[in-house]
Short mmCIF file of C-alpha atoms in Angstrom, two decimals:
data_model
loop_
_atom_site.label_atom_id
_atom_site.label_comp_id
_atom_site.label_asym_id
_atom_site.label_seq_id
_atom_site.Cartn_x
_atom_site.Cartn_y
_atom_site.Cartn_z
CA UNK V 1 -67.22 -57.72 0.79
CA UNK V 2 -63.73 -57.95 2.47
CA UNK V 3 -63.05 -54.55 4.33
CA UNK V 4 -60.86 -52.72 1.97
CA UNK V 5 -59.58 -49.98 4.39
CA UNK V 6 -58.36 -52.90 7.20
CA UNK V 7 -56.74 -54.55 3.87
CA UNK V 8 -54.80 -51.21 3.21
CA UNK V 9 -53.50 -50.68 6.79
CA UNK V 10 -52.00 -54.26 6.63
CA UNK V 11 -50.49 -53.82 3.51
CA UNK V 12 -49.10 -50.21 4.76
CA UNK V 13 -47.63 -51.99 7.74
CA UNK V 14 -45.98 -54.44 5.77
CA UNK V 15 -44.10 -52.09 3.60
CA UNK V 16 -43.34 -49.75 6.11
CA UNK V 17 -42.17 -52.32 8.73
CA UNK V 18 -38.02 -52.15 8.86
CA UNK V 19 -35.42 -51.39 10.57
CA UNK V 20 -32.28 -49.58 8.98
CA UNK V 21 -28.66 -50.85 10.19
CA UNK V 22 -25.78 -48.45 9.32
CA UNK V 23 -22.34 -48.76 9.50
CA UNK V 24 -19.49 -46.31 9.61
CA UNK V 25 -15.62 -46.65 9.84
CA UNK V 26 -15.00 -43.41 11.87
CA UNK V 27 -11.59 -42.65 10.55
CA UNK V 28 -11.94 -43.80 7.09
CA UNK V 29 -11.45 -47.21 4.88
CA UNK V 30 -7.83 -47.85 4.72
CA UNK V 31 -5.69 -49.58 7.45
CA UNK V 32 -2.32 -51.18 8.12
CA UNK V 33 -2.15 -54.81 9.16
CA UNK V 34 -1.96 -54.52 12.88
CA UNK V 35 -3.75 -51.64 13.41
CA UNK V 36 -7.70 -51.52 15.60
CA UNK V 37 -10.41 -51.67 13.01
CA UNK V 38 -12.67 -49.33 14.51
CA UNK V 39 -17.04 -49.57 13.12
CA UNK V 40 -19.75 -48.17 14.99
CA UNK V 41 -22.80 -49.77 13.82
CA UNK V 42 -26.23 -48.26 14.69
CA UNK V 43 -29.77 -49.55 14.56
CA UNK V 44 -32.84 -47.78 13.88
CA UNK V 45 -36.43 -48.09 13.69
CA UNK V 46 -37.53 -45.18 11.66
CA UNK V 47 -40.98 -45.03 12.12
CA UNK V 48 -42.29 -41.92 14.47
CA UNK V 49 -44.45 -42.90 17.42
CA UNK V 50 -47.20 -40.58 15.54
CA UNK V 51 -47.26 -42.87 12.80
CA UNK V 52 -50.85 -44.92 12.84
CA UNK V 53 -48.74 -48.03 11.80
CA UNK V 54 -45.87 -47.43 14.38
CA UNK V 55 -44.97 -50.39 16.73
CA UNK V 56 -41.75 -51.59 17.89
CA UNK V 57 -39.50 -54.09 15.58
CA UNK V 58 -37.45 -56.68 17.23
CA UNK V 59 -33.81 -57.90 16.29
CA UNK V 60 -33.14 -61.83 17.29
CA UNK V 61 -29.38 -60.83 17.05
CA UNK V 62 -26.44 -59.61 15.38
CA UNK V 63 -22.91 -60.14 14.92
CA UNK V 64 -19.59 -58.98 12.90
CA UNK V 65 -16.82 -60.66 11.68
CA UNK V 66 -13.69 -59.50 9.49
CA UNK V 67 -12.61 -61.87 6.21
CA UNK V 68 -10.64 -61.19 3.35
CA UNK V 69 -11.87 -62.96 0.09
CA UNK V 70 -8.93 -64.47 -2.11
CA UNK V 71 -10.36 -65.08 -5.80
CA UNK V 72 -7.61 -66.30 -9.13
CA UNK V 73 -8.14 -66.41 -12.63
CA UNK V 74 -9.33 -69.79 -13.40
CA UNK V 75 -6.77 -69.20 -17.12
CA UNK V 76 -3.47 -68.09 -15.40
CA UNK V 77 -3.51 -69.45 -11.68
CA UNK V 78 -3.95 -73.68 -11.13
CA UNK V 79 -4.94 -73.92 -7.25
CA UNK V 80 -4.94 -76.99 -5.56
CA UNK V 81 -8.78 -78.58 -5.79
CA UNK V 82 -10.53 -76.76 -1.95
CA UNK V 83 -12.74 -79.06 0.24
CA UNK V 84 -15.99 -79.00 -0.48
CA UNK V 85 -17.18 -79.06 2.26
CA UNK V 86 -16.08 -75.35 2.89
CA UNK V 87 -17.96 -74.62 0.28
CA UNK V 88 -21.01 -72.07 1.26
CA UNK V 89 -24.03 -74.10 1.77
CA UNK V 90 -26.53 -71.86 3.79
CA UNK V 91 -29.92 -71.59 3.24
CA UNK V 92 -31.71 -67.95 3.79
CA UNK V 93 -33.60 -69.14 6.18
CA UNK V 94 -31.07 -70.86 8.51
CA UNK V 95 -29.66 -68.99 11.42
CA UNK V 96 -26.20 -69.60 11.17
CA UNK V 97 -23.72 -66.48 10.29
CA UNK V 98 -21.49 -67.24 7.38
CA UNK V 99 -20.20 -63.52 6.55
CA UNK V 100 -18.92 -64.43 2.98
CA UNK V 101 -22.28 -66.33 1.77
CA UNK V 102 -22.64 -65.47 -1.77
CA UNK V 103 -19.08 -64.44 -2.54
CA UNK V 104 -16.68 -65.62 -4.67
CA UNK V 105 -13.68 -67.39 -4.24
CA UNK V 106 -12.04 -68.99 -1.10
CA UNK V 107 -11.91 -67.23 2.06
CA UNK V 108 -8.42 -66.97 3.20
CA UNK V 109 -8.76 -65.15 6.26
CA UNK V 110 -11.39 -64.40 8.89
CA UNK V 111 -11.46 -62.84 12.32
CA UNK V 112 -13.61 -64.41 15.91
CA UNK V 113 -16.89 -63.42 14.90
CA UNK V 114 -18.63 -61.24 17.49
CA UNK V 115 -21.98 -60.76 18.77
CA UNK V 116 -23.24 -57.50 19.02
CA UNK V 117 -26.59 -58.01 21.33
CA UNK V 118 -29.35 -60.55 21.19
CA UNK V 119 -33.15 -60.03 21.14
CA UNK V 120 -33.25 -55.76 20.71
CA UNK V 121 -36.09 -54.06 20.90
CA UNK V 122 -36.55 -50.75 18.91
CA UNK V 123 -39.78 -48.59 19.58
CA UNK V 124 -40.69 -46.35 17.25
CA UNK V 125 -38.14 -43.77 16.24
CA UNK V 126 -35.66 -45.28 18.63
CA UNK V 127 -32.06 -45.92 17.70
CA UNK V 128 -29.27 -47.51 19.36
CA UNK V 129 -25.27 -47.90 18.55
CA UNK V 130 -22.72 -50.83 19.48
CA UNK V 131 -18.88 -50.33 18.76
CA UNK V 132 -17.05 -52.79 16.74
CA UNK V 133 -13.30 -53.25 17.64
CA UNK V 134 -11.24 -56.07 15.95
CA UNK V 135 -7.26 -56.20 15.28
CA UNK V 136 -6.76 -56.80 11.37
CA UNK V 137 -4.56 -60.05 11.30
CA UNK V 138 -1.03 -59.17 10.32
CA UNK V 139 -0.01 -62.38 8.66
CA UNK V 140 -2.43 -61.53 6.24
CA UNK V 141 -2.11 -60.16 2.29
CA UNK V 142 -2.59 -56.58 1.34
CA UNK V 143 -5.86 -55.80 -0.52
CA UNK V 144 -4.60 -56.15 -4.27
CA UNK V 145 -6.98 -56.32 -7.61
CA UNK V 146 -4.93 -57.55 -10.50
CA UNK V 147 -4.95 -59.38 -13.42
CA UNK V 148 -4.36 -62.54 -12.15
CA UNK V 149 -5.46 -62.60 -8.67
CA UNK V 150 -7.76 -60.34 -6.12
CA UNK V 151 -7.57 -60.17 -1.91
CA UNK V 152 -10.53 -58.39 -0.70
CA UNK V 153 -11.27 -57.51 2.73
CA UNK V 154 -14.74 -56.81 4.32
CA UNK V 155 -16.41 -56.35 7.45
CA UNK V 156 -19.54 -58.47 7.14
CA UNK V 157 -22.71 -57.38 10.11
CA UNK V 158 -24.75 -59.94 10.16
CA UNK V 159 -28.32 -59.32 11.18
CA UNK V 160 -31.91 -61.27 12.17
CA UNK V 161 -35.43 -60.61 12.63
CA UNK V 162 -37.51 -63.23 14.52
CA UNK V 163 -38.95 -65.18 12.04
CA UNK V 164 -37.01 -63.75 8.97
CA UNK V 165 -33.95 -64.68 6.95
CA UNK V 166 -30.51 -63.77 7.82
CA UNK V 167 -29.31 -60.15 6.14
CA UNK V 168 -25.87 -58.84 5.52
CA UNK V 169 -23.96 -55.74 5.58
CA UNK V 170 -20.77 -56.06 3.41
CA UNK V 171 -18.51 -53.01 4.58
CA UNK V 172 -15.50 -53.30 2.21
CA UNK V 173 -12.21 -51.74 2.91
CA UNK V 174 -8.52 -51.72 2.49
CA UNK V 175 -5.28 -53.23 4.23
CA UNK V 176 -1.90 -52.12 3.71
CA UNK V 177 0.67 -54.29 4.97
CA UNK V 178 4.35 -53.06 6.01
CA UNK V 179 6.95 -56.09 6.47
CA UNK V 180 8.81 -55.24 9.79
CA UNK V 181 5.95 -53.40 11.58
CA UNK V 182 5.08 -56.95 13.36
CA UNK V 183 8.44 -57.43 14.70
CA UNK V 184 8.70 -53.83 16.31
CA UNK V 185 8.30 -54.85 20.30
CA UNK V 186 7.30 -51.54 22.17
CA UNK V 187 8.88 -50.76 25.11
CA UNK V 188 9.07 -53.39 28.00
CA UNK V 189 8.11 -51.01 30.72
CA UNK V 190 4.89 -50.33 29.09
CA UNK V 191 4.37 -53.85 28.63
CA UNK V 192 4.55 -54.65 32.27
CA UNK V 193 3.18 -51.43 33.19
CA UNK V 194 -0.31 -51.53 35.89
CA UNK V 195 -3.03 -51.68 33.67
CA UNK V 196 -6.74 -50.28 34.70
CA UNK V 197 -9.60 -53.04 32.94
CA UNK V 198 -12.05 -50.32 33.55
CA UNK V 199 -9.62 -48.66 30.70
CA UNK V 200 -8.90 -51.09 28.51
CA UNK V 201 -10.52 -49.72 24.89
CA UNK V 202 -8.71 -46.60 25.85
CA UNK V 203 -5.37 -48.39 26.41
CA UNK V 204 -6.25 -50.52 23.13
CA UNK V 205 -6.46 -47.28 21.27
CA UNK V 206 -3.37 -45.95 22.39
CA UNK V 207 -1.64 -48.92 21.63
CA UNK V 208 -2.84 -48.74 17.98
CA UNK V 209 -1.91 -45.06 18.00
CA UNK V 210 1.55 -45.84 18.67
CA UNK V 211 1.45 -48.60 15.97
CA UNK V 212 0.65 -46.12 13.55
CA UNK V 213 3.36 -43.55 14.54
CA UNK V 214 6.27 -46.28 14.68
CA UNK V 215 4.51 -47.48 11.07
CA UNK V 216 4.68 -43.21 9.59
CA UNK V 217 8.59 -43.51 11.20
CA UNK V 218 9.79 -46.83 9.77
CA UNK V 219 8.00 -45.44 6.49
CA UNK V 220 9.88 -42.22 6.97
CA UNK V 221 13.34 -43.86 7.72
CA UNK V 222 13.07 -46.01 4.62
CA UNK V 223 12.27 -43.25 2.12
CA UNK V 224 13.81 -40.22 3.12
CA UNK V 225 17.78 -41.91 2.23
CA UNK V 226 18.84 -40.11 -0.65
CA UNK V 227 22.20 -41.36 -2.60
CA UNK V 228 23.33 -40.08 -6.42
CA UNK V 229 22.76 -43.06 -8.87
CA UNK V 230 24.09 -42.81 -12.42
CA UNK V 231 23.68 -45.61 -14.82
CA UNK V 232 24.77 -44.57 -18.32
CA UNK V 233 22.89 -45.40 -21.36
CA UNK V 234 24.42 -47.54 -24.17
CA UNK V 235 23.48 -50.05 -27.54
CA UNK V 236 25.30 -52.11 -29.40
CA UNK V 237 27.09 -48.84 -31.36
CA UNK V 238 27.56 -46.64 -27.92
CA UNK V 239 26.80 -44.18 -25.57
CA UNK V 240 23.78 -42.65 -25.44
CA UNK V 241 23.60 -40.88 -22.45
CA UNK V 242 23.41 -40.99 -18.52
CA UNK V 243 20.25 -41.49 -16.25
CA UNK V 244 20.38 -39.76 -12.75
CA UNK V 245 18.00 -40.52 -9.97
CA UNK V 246 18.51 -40.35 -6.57
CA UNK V 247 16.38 -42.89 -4.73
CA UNK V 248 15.05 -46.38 -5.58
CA UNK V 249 12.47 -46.39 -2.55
CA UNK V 250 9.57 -44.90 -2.42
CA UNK V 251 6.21 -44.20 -0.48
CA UNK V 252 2.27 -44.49 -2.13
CA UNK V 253 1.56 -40.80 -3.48
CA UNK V 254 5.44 -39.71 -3.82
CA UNK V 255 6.56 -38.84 -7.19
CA UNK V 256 9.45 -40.83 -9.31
CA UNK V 257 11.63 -37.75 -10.48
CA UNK V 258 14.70 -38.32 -12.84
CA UNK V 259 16.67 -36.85 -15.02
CA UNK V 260 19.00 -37.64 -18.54
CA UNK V 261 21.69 -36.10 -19.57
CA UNK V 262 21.99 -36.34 -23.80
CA UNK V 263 25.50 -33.82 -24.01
CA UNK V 264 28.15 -36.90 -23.16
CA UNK V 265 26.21 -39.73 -25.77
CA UNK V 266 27.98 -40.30 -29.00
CA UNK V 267 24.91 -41.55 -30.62
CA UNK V 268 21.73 -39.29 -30.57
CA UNK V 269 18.73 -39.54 -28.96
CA UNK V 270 15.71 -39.05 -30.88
CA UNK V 271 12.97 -39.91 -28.38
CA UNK V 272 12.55 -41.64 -24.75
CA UNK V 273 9.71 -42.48 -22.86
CA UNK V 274 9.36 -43.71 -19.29
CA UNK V 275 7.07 -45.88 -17.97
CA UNK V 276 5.96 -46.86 -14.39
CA UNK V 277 4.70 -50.55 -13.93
CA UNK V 278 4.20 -53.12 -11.35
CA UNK V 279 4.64 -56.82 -12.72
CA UNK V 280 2.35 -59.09 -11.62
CA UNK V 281 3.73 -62.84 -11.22
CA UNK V 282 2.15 -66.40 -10.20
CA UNK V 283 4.29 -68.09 -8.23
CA UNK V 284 5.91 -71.56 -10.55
CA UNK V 285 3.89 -74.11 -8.48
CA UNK V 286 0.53 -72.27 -9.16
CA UNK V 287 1.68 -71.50 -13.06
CA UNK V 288 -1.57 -72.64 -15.29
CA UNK V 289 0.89 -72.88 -18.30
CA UNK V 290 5.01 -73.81 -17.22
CA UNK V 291 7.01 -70.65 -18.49
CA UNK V 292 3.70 -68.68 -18.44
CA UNK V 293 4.50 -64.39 -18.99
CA UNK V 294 4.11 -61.85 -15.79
CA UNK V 295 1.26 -59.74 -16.60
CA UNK V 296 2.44 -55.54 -16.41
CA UNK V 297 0.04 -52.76 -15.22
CA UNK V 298 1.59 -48.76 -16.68
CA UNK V 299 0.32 -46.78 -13.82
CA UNK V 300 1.87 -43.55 -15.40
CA UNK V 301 4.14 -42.89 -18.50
CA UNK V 302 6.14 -39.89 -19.93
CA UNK V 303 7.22 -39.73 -23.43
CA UNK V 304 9.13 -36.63 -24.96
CA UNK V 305 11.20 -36.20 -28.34
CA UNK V 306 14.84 -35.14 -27.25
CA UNK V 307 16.51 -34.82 -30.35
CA UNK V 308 19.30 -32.26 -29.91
CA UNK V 309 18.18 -32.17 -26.49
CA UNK V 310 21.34 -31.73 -23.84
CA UNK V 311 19.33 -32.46 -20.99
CA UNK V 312 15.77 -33.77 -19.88
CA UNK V 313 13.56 -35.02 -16.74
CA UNK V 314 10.45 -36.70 -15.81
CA UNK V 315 8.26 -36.93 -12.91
CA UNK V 316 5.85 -39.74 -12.57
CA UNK V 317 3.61 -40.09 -9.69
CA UNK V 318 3.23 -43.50 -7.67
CA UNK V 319 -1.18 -43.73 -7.53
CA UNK V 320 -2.05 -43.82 -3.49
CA UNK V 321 -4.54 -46.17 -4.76
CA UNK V 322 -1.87 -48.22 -6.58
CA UNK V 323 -0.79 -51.25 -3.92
CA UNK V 324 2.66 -51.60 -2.68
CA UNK V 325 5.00 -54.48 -3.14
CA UNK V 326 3.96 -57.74 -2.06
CA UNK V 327 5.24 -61.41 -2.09
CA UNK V 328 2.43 -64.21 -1.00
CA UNK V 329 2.88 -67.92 -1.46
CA UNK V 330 0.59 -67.57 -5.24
CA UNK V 331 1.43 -64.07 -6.48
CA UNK V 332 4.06 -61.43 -6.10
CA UNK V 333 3.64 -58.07 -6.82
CA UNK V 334 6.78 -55.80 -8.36
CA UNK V 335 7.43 -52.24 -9.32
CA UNK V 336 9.77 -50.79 -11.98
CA UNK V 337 10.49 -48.09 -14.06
CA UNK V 338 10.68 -49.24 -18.05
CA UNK V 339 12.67 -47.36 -20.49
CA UNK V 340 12.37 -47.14 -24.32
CA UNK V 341 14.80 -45.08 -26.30
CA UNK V 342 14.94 -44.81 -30.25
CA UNK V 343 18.43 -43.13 -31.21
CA UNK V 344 19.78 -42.96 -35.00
CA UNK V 345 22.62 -44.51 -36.53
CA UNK V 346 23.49 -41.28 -38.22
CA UNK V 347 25.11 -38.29 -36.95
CA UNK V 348 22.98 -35.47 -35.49
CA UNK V 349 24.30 -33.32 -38.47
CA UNK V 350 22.38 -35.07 -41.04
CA UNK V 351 19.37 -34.97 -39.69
CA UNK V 352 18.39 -32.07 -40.91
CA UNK V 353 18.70 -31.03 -44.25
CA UNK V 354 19.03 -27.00 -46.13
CA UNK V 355 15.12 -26.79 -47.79
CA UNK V 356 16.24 -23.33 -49.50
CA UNK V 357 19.14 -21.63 -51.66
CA UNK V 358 17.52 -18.09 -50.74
CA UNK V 359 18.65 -15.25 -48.18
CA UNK V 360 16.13 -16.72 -45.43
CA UNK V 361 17.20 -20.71 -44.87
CA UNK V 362 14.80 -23.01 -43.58
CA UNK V 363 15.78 -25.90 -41.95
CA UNK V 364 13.41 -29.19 -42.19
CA UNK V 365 13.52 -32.45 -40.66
CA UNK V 366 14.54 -35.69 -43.27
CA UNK V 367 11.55 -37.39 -44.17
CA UNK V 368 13.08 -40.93 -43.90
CA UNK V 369 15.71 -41.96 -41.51
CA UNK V 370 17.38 -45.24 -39.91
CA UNK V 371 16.31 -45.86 -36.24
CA UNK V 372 17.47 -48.40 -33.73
CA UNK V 373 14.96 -49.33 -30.63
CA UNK V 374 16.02 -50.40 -26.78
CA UNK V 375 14.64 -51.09 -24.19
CA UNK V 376 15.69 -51.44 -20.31
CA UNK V 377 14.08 -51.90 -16.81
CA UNK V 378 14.73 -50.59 -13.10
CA UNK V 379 13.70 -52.10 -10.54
CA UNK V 380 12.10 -49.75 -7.56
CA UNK V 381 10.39 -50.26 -4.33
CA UNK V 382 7.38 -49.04 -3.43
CA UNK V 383 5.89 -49.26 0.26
CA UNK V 384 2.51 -47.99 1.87
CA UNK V 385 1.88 -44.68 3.42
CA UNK V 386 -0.14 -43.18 6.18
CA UNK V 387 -3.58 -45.20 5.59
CA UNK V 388 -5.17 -41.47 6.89
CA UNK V 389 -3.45 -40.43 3.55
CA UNK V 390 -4.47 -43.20 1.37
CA UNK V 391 -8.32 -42.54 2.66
CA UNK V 392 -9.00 -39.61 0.65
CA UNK V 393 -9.12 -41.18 -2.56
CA UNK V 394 -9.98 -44.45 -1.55
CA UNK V 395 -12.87 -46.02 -3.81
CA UNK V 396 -14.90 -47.26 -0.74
CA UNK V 397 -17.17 -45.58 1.38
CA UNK V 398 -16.91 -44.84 5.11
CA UNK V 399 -20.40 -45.38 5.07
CA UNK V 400 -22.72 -48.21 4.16
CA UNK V 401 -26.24 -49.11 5.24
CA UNK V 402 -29.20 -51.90 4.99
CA UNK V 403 -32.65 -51.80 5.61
CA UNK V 404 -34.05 -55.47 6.86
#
C-alpha cells in the first residue's frame, strides 16, 4: 500500500511551489511620447522558511520589452495582406520571448527588449526588485480605442522557470502624444555639459522631468489664448441668433463653455442642443468601401428648449479619458462641436394662444405647429494634458501581478 502521507506532501509541494512577479508603474499609467517609462518589478517566493514544504525556487531568466498592438475592423479598414511569417508562432514550451504572443492584431511598435537577470535564486520568503527604464518611442500613435481601429500599448515581463513554459505579465498603459514636443532641443550648454556615468539614471530622470515641464508649458501656451468669436446663426428664412465662444483649443479635462444670444434673431428659436464629438476617419487608401462614412463618438451633449429665451449657455466637458487629436497614415481622429436648432416659421406671437375668456387668463402652448430643422458643425482642437492628471481616472491599474 503506497504511503499516503509521502503522497500528500508531494502533492502539497506541488501546489504550493511558485513564485509571484509584480509589477508597478510608480507614478501611474499614463505617459507622453518621449517621456522615461519607469516599472519596478519584484520577485518573490512566498513561502516562509517555517513552512515543512519550503525550499528555494529558481528563475532561468527574465526580460521586458515595450509594444503597442495596432488591431482594425476587418468591415471598415482594408490593410495591405502582413507577412506571415511575423505571424506569432511560439510554442509554450520554447524559450524565446515574443511579448505580444497571443494578441491580436499586428504589432506596430516595440522597444530593445531587456533582460532583467538570469538564473535567480529565491529562498524561502525572499524577495528581490529590478528597475525597468525604457524611453516610449515618439514616432509612435497615441493609445486610441475606436470604432474602426485600436493602438494599445503594454509592457510585457517575460518570465522562466527551469524546465517550465514561458509566462507573461501584460502591464497595459497609456501614451499621449503632443506634435512639437520632439522638436523642442533643450539647451546646448546642458547638452555638452560634464556628465558623471556613476549618475546617469539620475541625469535620465531629470531629463524626463524637464520633458514634462516644457510638455505642461507648450500645453499651457496653446490653450490659455483667448480671442471673442461670433458666428451668427441663420436658415434659409433668416437670422436666428449669434453663437459666442472664446477659444477653439482646448486641453483633456477643460470644459467647452459657450453662449447664444436669441434677442437679435428674426426667426425664433424653439430648441438647441449641442453636442461634443470626435469623428473618426480611415484614411482613402485603407477605405473597405470607396466613399465609406466617418464614424462619430458624442462624448457629452446639452439640449435645452429656448423658446422666448433672450439668452442661453452650455458647458460641456472634454473626458480626460477621451484621446486627443490624432492623424496616422490609416486613421485620423477629429473633434467638433455639432449644433441642431429647430426654429418656427411663425412669429413668436402665435405661439401661444388665450385658453380662457374669464378674469384669470391662462396662456397654453399650440398643440400643432410648423418647424424647420438645421444643423451645423465646429471644428475644435483638443490636445493632451499633464499625464499625472490623466492618471486618476485612467482605466488601468498601476499594479499588476502573476504567479508562475
Amino acid at each position: 500500500m503506497p504511503n499516503v502521507g509521502y503522497f500528500w506532501q508531494v502533492c502539497s509541494r506541488i501546489v504550493q511551489a511558485m513564485i509571484e512577479v509584480l509589477a508597478k508603474l510608480g507614478r501611474g499609467p499614463v505617459f507622453l511620447a518621449g517621456e522615461v517609462l519607469e516599472c519596478v518589478i519584484t520577485f518573490t517566493n512566498p513561502l516562509s522558511a517555517s513552512s515543512t514544504s519550503a525550499s528555494s525556487e529558481m528563475l532561468a531568466w527574465a526580460s521586458a520589452q515595450i509594444h503597442c498592438q495596432f488591431h482594425a475592423s476587418e468591415n471598415r479598414v482594408a490593410l495591405p495582406p502582413s507577412d506571415g511569417s511575423k505571424h506569432d508562432v511560439q510554442a509554450e514550451n520554447e524559450t524565446v520571448f515574443v511579448p505580444n504572443r497571443g494578441e491580436r492584431g499586428q504589432c506596430i511598435l516595440s522597444t530593445p527588449p531587456k533582460i532583467l537577470f538570469c538564473d535567480l535564486r529565491l529562498d524561502p520568503g525572499e524577495s528581490k526588485s529590478y528597475s525597468y527604464c525604457e524611453t516610449l518611442p515618439v514616432d509612435g500613435p497615441p493609445s486610441f480605442r475606436g470604432q474602426s481601429v485600436k493602438y494599445v500599448y503594454k509592457l510585457t515581463i517575460g518570465c522562466q522557470r527551469v524546465n517550465s513554459p514561458i509566462k507573461l505579465l501584460r502591464v497595459p498603459f497609456r501614451v499621449l502624444v503632443l506634435h512639437g514636443l520632439k522638436d523642442y532641443q533643450f539647451p546646448q550648454d546642458e547638452a555638452v555639459a560634464p556628465s558623471n556615468p556613476f549618475l546617469e539614471e539620475e541625469e535620465g530622470l531629470k531629463k524626463d522631468s524637464r520633458l514634462a515641464d516644457v510638455a505642461t508649458e507648450l500645453l499651457m501656451v496653446a490653450t490659455s489664448r483667448r480671442s471673442l468669436h461670433l458666428y451668427n446663426i441663420s436658415n434659409t428664412r433668416g437670422k436666428v441668433g449669434t453663437f459666442c465662444i472664446f477659444k477653439t483649443v482646448y486641453k483633456i479635462g477643460e470644459d467647452v463653455i459657450g453662449t447664444f444670444s436669441f434677442s437679435e434673431g428674426d426667426i425664433p428659436c424653439l430648441q438647441f442642443s449641442v453636442s461634443l464629438q470626435t469623428e473618426e476617419s480611415i484614411q482613402e487608401e485603407f477605405q473597405r468601401r470607396r466613399g465609406q462614412p466617418v464614424s462619430f463618438t458624442v462624448h457629452a451633449r446639452h439640449q435645452e428648449s429656448c423658446l422666448h429665451t433672450a439668452q442661453s449657455s452650455f458647458s460641456l466637458p472634454i473626458p480626460l479619458s477621451s484621446t486627443p487629436g490624432f492623424t496616422t497614415n490609416i486613421v485620423s481622429l477629429k473633434w467638433r462641436l455639432h449644433f441642431e436648432f429647430v426654429t418656427s416659421g411663425e412669429s413668436a406671437g402665435t405661439c401661444l394662444v388665450r385658453g380662457s375668456q374669464s378674469e384669470a387668463v391662462t396662456w397654453t402652448g399650440v398643440e400643432q405647429m410648423e418647424v424647420d430643422t438645421f444643423s451645423w458643425d465646429l471644428p475644435i482642437k483638443v490636445l493632451p494634458t499633464n499625464p499625472i492628471l490623466a492618471s486618476y481616472v485612467s482605466q488601468f491599474s498601476s499594479t499588476n501581478s502573476i504567479t508562475i
